[in-house]
Amino acid sequence: MSNIKIDNVKKEQLIEEIKKYFFNESGEDIGNLRARMILEFFIDTIGPTIYNQGVSDAHNYMKNKLDEVFELEVYRKR
């Protein structure tokens, strides 16, 4: 089980999206239980990778912004 938490309202929306996807792609009408199991599988297996990439992207963004701030400081000292 993953440490990634999704609130119940959003989880139900995602379950509905999974059900729609299966129906649109294969004509298969899967139930809530199967869609919930698929969602939990992806949260547990792919979720941490996506989360870590998001953290890395945010870190790089903030680092670049801080570098810009420090560049302003260098110009001010001249």
PDB file of C-alpha atoms in Angstrom:
ATOM      1  CA  MET A   1       0.000   0.000   0.000  1.00  0.00           C
ATOM      2  CA  SER A   2       1.318   3.411  -1.016  1.00  0.00           C
ATOM      3  CA  ASN A   3       1.670   6.451   1.223  1.00  0.00           C
ATOM      4  CA  ILE A   4      -0.007   8.541  -1.473  1.00  0.00           C
ATOM      5  CA  LYS A   5      -3.380   9.661  -0.177  1.00  0.00           C
ATOM      6  CA  ILE A   6      -6.235  10.737  -2.427  1.00  0.00           C
ATOM      7  CA  ASP A   7      -9.418  12.109  -0.908  1.00  0.00           C
ATOM      8  CA  ASN A   8     -12.558  10.028  -1.365  1.00  0.00           C
ATOM      9  CA  VAL A   9     -14.289  12.461  -3.723  1.00  0.00           C
ATOM     10  CA  LYS A  10     -11.314  12.534  -6.090  1.00  0.00           C
ATOM     11  CA  LYS A  11     -10.889   8.756  -5.790  1.00  0.00           C
ATOM     12  CA  GLU A  12     -14.518   8.215  -6.844  1.00  0.00           C
ATOM     13  CA  GLN A  13     -13.984  10.559  -9.817  1.00  0.00           C
ATOM     14  CA  LEU A  14     -10.909   8.583 -10.854  1.00  0.00           C
ATOM     15  CA  ILE A  15     -12.814   5.306 -10.548  1.00  0.00           C
ATOM     16  CA  GLU A  16     -15.487   6.680 -12.868  1.00  0.00           C
ATOM     17  CA  GLU A  17     -12.786   7.756 -15.345  1.00  0.00           C
ATOM     18  CA  ILE A  18     -11.295   4.253 -15.311  1.00  0.00           C
ATOM     19  CA  LYS A  19     -14.721   2.726 -15.942  1.00  0.00           C
ATOM     20  CA  LYS A  20     -15.314   5.134 -18.853  1.00  0.00           C
ATOM     21  CA  TYR A  21     -11.887   4.363 -20.296  1.00  0.00           C
ATOM     22  CA  PHE A  22     -12.468   0.598 -20.280  1.00  0.00           C
ATOM     23  CA  PHE A  23     -15.907   1.010 -21.814  1.00  0.00           C
ATOM     24  CA  ASN A  24     -14.710   3.406 -24.541  1.00  0.00           C
ATOM     25  CA  GLU A  25     -11.609   1.370 -25.411  1.00  0.00           C
ATOM     26  CA  SER A  26     -12.945  -2.180 -25.208  1.00  0.00           C
ATOM     27  CA  GLY A  27     -16.691  -1.987 -24.716  1.00  0.00           C
ATOM     28  CA  GLU A  28     -16.168  -3.681 -21.359  1.00  0.00           C
ATOM     29  CA  ASP A  29     -18.361  -2.450 -18.523  1.00  0.00           C
ATOM     30  CA  ILE A  30     -16.216  -2.986 -15.435  1.00  0.00           C
ATOM     31  CA  GLY A  31     -17.659  -2.488 -11.980  1.00  0.00           C
ATOM     32  CA  ASN A  32     -16.598  -0.224  -9.155  1.00  0.00           C
ATOM     33  CA  LEU A  33     -14.612  -2.952  -7.396  1.00  0.00           C
ATOM     34  CA  ARG A  34     -12.490  -3.774 -10.432  1.00  0.00           C
ATOM     35  CA  ALA A  35     -11.954  -0.082 -11.236  1.00  0.00           C
ATOM     36  CA  ARG A  36     -10.960   0.561  -7.606  1.00  0.00           C
ATOM     37  CA  MET A  37      -8.479  -2.330  -7.726  1.00  0.00           C
ATOM     38  CA  ILE A  38      -6.952  -0.939 -10.925  1.00  0.00           C
ATOM     39  CA  LEU A  39      -6.695   2.519  -9.364  1.00  0.00           C
ATOM     40  CA  GLU A  40      -5.036   1.146  -6.226  1.00  0.00           C
ATOM     41  CA  PHE A  41      -2.610  -0.880  -8.349  1.00  0.00           C
ATOM     42  CA  PHE A  42      -1.522   2.205 -10.285  1.00  0.00           C
ATOM     43  CA  ILE A  43      -1.299   4.369  -7.173  1.00  0.00           C
ATOM     44  CA  ASP A  44       0.888   1.754  -5.492  1.00  0.00           C
ATOM     45  CA  THR A  45       3.127   0.946  -8.470  1.00  0.00           C
ATOM     46  CA  ILE A  46       3.328   4.112 -10.557  1.00  0.00           C
ATOM     47  CA  GLY A  47       2.328   6.726  -7.989  1.00  0.00           C
ATOM     48  CA  PRO A  48       5.675   6.928  -6.163  1.00  0.00           C
ATOM     49  CA  THR A  49       7.583   7.393  -9.438  1.00  0.00           C
ATOM     50  CA  ILE A  50       5.262  10.181 -10.580  1.00  0.00           C
ATOM     51  CA  TYR A  51       5.351  11.783  -7.126  1.00  0.00           C
ATOM     52  CA  ASN A  52       9.153  11.685  -7.009  1.00  0.00           C
ATOM     53  CA  GLN A  53       9.360  13.194 -10.491  1.00  0.00           C
ATOM     54  CA  GLY A  54       7.057  16.005  -9.369  1.00  0.00           C
ATOM     55  CA  VAL A  55       9.246  16.664  -6.329  1.00  0.00           C
ATOM     56  CA  SER A  56      12.343  16.675  -8.547  1.00  0.00           C
ATOM     57  CA  ASP A  57      10.709  19.060 -11.030  1.00  0.00           C
ATOM     58  CA  ALA A  58       9.658  21.404  -8.208  1.00  0.00           C
ATOM     59  CA  HIS A  59      13.174  21.260  -6.739  1.00  0.00           C
ATOM     60  CA  ASN A  60      14.747  22.174 -10.079  1.00  0.00           C
ATOM     61  CA  TYR A  61      12.241  24.987 -10.620  1.00  0.00           C
ATOM     62  CA  MET A  62      12.917  26.461  -7.185  1.00  0.00           C
ATOM     63  CA  LYS A  63      16.676  26.077  -7.635  1.00  0.00           C
ATOM     64  CA  ASN A  64      16.508  28.000 -10.916  1.00  0.00           C
ATOM     65  CA  LYS A  65      14.421  30.752  -9.312  1.00  0.00           C
ATOM     66  CA  LEU A  66      16.855  31.023  -6.387  1.00  0.00           C
ATOM     67  CA  ASP A  67      19.756  31.202  -8.839  1.00  0.00           C
ATOM     68  CA  GLU A  68      17.975  34.149 -10.504  1.00  0.00           C
ATOM     69  CA  VAL A  69      17.610  35.862  -7.116  1.00  0.00           C
ATOM     70  CA  PHE A  70      21.310  35.368  -6.370  1.00  0.00           C
ATOM     71  CA  GLU A  71      22.197  36.784  -9.805  1.00  0.00           C
ATOM     72  CA  LEU A  72      20.343  39.960  -8.847  1.00  0.00           C
ATOM     73  CA  GLU A  73      22.409  40.163  -5.669  1.00  0.00           C
ATOM     74  CA  VAL A  74      25.655  39.940  -7.658  1.00  0.00           C
ATOM     75  CA  TYR A  75      24.559  42.762  -9.950  1.00  0.00           C
ATOM     76  CA  ARG A  76      23.624  44.942  -7.009  1.00  0.00           C
ATOM     77  CA  LYS A  77      27.101  44.600  -5.453  1.00  0.00           C
ATOM     78  CA  ARG A  78      28.844  45.908  -8.576  1.00  0.00           C
TER      79      ARG A  78
END
